[in-house]
PDB file of C-alpha atoms and ligand atoms in Angstrom:
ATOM      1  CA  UNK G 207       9.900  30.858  -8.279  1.00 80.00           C
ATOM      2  CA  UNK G 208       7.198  29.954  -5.918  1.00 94.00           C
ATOM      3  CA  UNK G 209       6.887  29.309  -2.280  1.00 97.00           C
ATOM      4  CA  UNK G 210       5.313  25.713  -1.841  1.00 98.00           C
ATOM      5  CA  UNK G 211       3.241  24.861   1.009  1.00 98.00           C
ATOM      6  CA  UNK G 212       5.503  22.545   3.488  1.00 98.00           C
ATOM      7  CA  UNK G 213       3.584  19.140   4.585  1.00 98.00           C
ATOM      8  CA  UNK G 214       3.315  18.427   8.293  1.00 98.00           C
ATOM      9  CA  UNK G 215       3.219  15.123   9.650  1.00 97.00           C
ATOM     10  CA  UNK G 216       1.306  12.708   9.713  1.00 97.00           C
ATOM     11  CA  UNK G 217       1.059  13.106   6.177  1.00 98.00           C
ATOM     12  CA  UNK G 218       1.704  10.038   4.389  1.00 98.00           C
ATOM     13  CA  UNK G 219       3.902  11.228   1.739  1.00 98.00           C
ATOM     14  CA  UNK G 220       6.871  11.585   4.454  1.00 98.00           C
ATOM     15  CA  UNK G 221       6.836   8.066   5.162  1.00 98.00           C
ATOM     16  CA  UNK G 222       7.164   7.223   1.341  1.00 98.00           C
ATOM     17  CA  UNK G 223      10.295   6.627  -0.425  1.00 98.00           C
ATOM     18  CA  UNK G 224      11.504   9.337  -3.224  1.00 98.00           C
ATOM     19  CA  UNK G 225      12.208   8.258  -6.796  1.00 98.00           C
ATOM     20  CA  UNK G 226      15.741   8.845  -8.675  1.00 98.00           C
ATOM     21  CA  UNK G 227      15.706  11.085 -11.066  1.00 98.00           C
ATOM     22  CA  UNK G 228      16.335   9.693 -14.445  1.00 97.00           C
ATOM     23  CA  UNK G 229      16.814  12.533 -16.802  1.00 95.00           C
ATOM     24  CA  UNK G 230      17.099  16.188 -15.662  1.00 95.00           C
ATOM     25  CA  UNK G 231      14.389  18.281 -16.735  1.00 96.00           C
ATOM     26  CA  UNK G 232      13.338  22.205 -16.839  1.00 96.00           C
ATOM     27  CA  UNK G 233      10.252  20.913 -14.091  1.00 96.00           C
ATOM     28  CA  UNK G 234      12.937  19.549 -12.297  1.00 97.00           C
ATOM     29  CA  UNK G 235      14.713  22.417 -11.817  1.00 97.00           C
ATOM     30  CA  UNK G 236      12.455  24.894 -11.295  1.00 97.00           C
ATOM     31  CA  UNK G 237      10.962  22.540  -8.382  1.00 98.00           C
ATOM     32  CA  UNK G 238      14.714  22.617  -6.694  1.00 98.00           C
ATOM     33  CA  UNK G 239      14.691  26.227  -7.261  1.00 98.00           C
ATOM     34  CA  UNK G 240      10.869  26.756  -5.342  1.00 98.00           C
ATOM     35  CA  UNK G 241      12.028  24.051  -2.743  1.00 98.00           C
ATOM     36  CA  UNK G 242      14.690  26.769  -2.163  1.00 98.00           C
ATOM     37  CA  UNK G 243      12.724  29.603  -1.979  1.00 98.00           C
ATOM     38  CA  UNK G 244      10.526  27.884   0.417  1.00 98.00           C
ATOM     39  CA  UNK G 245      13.206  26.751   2.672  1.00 97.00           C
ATOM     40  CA  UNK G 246      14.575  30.104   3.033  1.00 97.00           C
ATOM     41  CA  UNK G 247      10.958  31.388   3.498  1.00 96.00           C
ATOM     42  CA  UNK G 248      10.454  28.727   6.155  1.00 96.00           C
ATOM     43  CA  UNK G 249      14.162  29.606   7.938  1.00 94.00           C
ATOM     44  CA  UNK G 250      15.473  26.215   7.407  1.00 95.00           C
ATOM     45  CA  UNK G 251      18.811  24.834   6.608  1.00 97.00           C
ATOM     46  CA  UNK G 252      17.569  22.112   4.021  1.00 98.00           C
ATOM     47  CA  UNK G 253      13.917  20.904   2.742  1.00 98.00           C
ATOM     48  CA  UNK G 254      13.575  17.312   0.754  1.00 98.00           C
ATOM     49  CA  UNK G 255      11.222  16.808  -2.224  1.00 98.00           C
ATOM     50  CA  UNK G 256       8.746  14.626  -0.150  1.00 98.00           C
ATOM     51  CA  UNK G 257       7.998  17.998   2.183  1.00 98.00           C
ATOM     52  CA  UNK G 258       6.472  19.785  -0.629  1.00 98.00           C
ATOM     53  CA  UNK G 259       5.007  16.397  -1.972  1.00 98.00           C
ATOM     54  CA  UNK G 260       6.744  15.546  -4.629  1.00 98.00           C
ATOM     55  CA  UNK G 261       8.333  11.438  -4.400  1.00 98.00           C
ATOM     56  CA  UNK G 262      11.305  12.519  -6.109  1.00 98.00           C
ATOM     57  CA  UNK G 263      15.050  12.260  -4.931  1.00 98.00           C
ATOM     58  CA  UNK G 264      15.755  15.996  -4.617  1.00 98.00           C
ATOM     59  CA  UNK G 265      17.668  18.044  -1.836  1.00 98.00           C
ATOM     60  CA  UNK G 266      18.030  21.439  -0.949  1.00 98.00           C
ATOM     61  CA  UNK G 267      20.352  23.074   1.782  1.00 98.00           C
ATOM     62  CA  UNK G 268      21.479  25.960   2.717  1.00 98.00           C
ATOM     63  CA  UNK G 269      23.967  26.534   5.897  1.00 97.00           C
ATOM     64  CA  UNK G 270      23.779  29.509   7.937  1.00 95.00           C
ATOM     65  CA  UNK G 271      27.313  31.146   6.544  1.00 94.00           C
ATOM     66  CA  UNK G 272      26.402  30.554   3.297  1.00 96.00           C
ATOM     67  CA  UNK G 273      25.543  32.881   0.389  1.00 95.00           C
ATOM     68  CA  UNK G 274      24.128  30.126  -2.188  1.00 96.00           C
ATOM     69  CA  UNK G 275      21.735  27.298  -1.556  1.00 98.00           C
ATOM     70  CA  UNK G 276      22.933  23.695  -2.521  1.00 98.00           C
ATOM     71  CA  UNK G 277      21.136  21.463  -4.856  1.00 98.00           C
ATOM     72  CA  UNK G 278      21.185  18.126  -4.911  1.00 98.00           C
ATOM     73  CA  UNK G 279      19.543  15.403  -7.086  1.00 98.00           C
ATOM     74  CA  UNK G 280      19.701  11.488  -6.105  1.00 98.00           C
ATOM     75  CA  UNK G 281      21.986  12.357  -3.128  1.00 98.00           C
ATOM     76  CA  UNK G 282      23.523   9.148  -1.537  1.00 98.00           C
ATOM     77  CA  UNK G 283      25.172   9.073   1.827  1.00 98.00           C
ATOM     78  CA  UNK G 284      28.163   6.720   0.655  1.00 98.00           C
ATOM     79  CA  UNK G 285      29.766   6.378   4.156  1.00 98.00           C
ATOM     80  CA  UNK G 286      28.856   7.306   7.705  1.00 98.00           C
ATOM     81  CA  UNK G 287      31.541   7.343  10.319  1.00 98.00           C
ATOM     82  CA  UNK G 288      30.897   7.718  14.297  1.00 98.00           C
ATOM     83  CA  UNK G 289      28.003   8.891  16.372  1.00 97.00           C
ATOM     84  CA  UNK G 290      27.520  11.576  18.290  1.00 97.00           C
ATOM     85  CA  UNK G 291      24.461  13.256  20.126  1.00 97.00           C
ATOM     86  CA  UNK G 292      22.819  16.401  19.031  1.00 97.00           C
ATOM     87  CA  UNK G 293      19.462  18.677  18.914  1.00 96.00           C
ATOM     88  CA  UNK G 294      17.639  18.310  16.223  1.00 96.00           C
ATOM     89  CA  UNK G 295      13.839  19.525  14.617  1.00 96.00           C
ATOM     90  CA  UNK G 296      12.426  19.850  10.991  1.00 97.00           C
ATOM     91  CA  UNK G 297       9.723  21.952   9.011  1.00 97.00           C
ATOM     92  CA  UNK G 298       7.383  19.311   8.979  1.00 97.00           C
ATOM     93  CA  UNK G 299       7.469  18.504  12.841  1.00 96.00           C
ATOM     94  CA  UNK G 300       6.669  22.655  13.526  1.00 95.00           C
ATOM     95  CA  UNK G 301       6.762  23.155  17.434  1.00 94.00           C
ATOM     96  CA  UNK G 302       9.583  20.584  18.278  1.00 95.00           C
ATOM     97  CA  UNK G 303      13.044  19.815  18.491  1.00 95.00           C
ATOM     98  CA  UNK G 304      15.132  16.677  19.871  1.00 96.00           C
ATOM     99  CA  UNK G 305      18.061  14.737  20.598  1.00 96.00           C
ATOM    100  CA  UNK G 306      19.128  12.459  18.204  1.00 97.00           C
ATOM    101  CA  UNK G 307      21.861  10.060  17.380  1.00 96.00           C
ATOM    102  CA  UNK G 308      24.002  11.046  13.593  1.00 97.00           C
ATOM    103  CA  UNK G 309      27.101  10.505  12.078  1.00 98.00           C
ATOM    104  CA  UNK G 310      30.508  12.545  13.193  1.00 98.00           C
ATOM    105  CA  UNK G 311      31.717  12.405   9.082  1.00 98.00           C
ATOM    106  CA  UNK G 312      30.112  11.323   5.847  1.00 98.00           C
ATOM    107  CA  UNK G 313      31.203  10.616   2.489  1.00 98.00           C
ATOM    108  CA  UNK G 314      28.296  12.270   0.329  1.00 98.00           C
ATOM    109  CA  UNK G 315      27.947  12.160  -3.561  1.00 98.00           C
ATOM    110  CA  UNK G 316      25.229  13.480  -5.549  1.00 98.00           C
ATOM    111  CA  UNK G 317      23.920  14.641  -8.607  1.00 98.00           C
ATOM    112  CA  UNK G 318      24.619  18.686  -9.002  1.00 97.00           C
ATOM    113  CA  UNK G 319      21.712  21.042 -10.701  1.00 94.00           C
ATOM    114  CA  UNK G 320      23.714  20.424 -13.949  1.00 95.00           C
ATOM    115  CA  UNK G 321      23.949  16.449 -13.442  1.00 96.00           C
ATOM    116  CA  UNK G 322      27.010  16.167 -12.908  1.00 97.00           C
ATOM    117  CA  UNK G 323      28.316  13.264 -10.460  1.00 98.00           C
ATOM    118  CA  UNK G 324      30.010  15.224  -7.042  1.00 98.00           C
ATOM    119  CA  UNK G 325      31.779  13.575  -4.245  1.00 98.00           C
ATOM    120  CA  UNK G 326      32.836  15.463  -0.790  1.00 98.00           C
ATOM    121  CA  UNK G 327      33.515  14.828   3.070  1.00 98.00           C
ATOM    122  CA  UNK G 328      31.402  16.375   5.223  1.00 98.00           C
ATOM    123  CA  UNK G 329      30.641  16.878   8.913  1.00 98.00           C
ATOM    124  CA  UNK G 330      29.263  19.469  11.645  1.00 97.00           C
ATOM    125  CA  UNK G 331      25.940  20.927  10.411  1.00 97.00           C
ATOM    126  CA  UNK G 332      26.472  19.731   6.594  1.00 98.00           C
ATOM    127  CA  UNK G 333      26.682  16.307   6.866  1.00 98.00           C
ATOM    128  CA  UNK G 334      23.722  16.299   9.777  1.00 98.00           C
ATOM    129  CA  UNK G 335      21.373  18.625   7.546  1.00 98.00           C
ATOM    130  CA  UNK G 336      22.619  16.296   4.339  1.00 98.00           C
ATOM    131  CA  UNK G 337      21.757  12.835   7.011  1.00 98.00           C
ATOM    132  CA  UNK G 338      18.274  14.374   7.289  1.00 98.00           C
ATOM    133  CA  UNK G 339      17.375  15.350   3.894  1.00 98.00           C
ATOM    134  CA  UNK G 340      18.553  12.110   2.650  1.00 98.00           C
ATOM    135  CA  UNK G 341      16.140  10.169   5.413  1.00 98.00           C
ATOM    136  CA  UNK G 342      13.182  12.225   4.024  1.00 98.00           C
ATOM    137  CA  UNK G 343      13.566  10.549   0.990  1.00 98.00           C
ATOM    138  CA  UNK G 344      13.691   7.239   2.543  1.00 98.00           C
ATOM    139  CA  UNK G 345      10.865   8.403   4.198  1.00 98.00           C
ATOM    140  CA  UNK G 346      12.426   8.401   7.705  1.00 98.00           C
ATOM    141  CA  UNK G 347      12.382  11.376  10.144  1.00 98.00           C
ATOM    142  CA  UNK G 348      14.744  12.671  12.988  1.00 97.00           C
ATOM    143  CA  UNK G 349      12.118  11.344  15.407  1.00 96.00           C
ATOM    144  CA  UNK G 350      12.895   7.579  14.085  1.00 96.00           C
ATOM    145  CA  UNK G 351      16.684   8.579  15.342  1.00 95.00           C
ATOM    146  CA  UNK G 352      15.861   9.680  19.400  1.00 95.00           C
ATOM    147  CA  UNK G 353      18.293   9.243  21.526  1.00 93.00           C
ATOM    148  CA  UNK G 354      15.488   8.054  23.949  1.00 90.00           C
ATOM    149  CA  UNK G 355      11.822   8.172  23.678  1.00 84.00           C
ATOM    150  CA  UNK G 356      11.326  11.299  26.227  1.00 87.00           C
ATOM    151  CA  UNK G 357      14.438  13.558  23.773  1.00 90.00           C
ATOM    152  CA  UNK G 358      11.573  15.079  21.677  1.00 94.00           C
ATOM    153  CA  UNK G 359      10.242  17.976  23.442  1.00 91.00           C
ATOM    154  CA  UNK G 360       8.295  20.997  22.507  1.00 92.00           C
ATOM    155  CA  UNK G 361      10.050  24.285  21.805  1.00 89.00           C
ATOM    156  CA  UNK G 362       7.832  26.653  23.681  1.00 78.00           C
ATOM    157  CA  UNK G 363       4.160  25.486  25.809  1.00 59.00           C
ATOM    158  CA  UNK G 364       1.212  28.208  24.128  1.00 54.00           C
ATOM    159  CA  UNK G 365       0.225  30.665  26.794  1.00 54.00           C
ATOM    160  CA  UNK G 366      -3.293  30.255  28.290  1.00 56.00           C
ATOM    161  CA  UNK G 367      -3.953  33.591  26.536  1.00 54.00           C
ATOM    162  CA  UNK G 368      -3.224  32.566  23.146  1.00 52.00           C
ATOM    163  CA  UNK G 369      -5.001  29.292  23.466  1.00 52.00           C
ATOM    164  CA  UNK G 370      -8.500  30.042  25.535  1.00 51.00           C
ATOM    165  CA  UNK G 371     -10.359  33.303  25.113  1.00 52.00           C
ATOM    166  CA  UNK G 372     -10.974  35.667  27.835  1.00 50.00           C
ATOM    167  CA  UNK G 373     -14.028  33.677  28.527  1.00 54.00           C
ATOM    168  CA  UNK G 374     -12.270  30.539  29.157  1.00 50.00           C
ATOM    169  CA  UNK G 375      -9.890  32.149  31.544  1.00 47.00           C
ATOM    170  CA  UNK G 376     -10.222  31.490  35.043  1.00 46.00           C
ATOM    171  CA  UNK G 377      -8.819  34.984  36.439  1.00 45.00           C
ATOM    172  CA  UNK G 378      -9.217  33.513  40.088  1.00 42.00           C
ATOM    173  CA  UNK G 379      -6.709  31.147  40.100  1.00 39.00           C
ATOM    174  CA  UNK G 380      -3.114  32.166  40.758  1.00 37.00           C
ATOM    175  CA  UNK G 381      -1.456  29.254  38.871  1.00 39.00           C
ATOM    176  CA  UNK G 382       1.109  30.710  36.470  1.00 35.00           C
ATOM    177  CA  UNK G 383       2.630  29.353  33.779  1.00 43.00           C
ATOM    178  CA  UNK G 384       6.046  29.921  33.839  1.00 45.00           C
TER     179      UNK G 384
HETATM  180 NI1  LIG U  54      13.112  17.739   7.973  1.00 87.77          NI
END
């Protein structure tokens, strides 16, 4: 296993569409398998195929309470049912979270890391994180789902220190940043 580097926008390859997977192979695999090593690396709940720049239709997720990450190849959001309002960021937006609109419940069916067709309800974090991945492959992010344009907002402002040198610092002002 391997620990890819994550892309950050605005890469192009997150605004590109992901292509099914027609035959499951050993590369295939052992991609989902880094893509999960990375997303646990990374502290994130799920990481699609296009992060690590690869245009193929492959998922991974792993929720908070649970032991094993999920794999998913081709996944397909079959039905999406209500809207609600929630906080929101991704790995390749580092630095920011927002509000954005999903789905309360969602029909999801996918291919499993044997190929096998699976079918399951799912709502709370799931069927958010599994909403997200699937946009990445569609080449949409959370940003294109805002409840408004000012609901994206930065997680924590830099201190002065860690941004200017001492030089830079103006020591006679009393501004502080708080
Ligand atoms: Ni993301």
């Amino acid at each position: 296993m391997a620990i890819l580097p994550i892309l950050e926008i605005p890469n192009p390859l997150l605004r590109q569409r992901a292509k099914k997977i027609r035959s499951l192979s050993n590369k295939t695999i052992s991609l989902a398998h880094d893509m999960v090593e990375t997303m646990r690396e990374a502290g994130g709940v799920g990481l699609a195929a296009n992060q690590v720049g690869v245009l193929q239709r492959i998922i991974v997720i792993q929720l908070p309470e649970e032991e094993e990450a999920r794999i998913y190849l081709n996944p397909e959001i079959l039905k999406a049912t209500g809207s609600r309002k929630i906080e929101e960021g991704c790995l390749s937006l580092p630095g920011y979270r927002g509000i954005v609109t999903r789905s309360i419940k969602i029909r999801f069916q996918a291919l499993d890391s044997n190929f096998k067709t699976i079918k399951f309800k799912a709502d709370n974090l799931l069927s958010q994180a599994l909403e997200h991945e699937v946009d990445h492959l569609n080449g949409i992010l959370y940003t294109d789902h805002l409840v408004e344009h000012e609901s994206l907002y930065k997680i924590e402002e830099p201190k002065p220190t860690e941004t200017l040198s001492e030089d830079d610092l103006d020591t006679s002002s009393s501004f502080t940043i708080k």
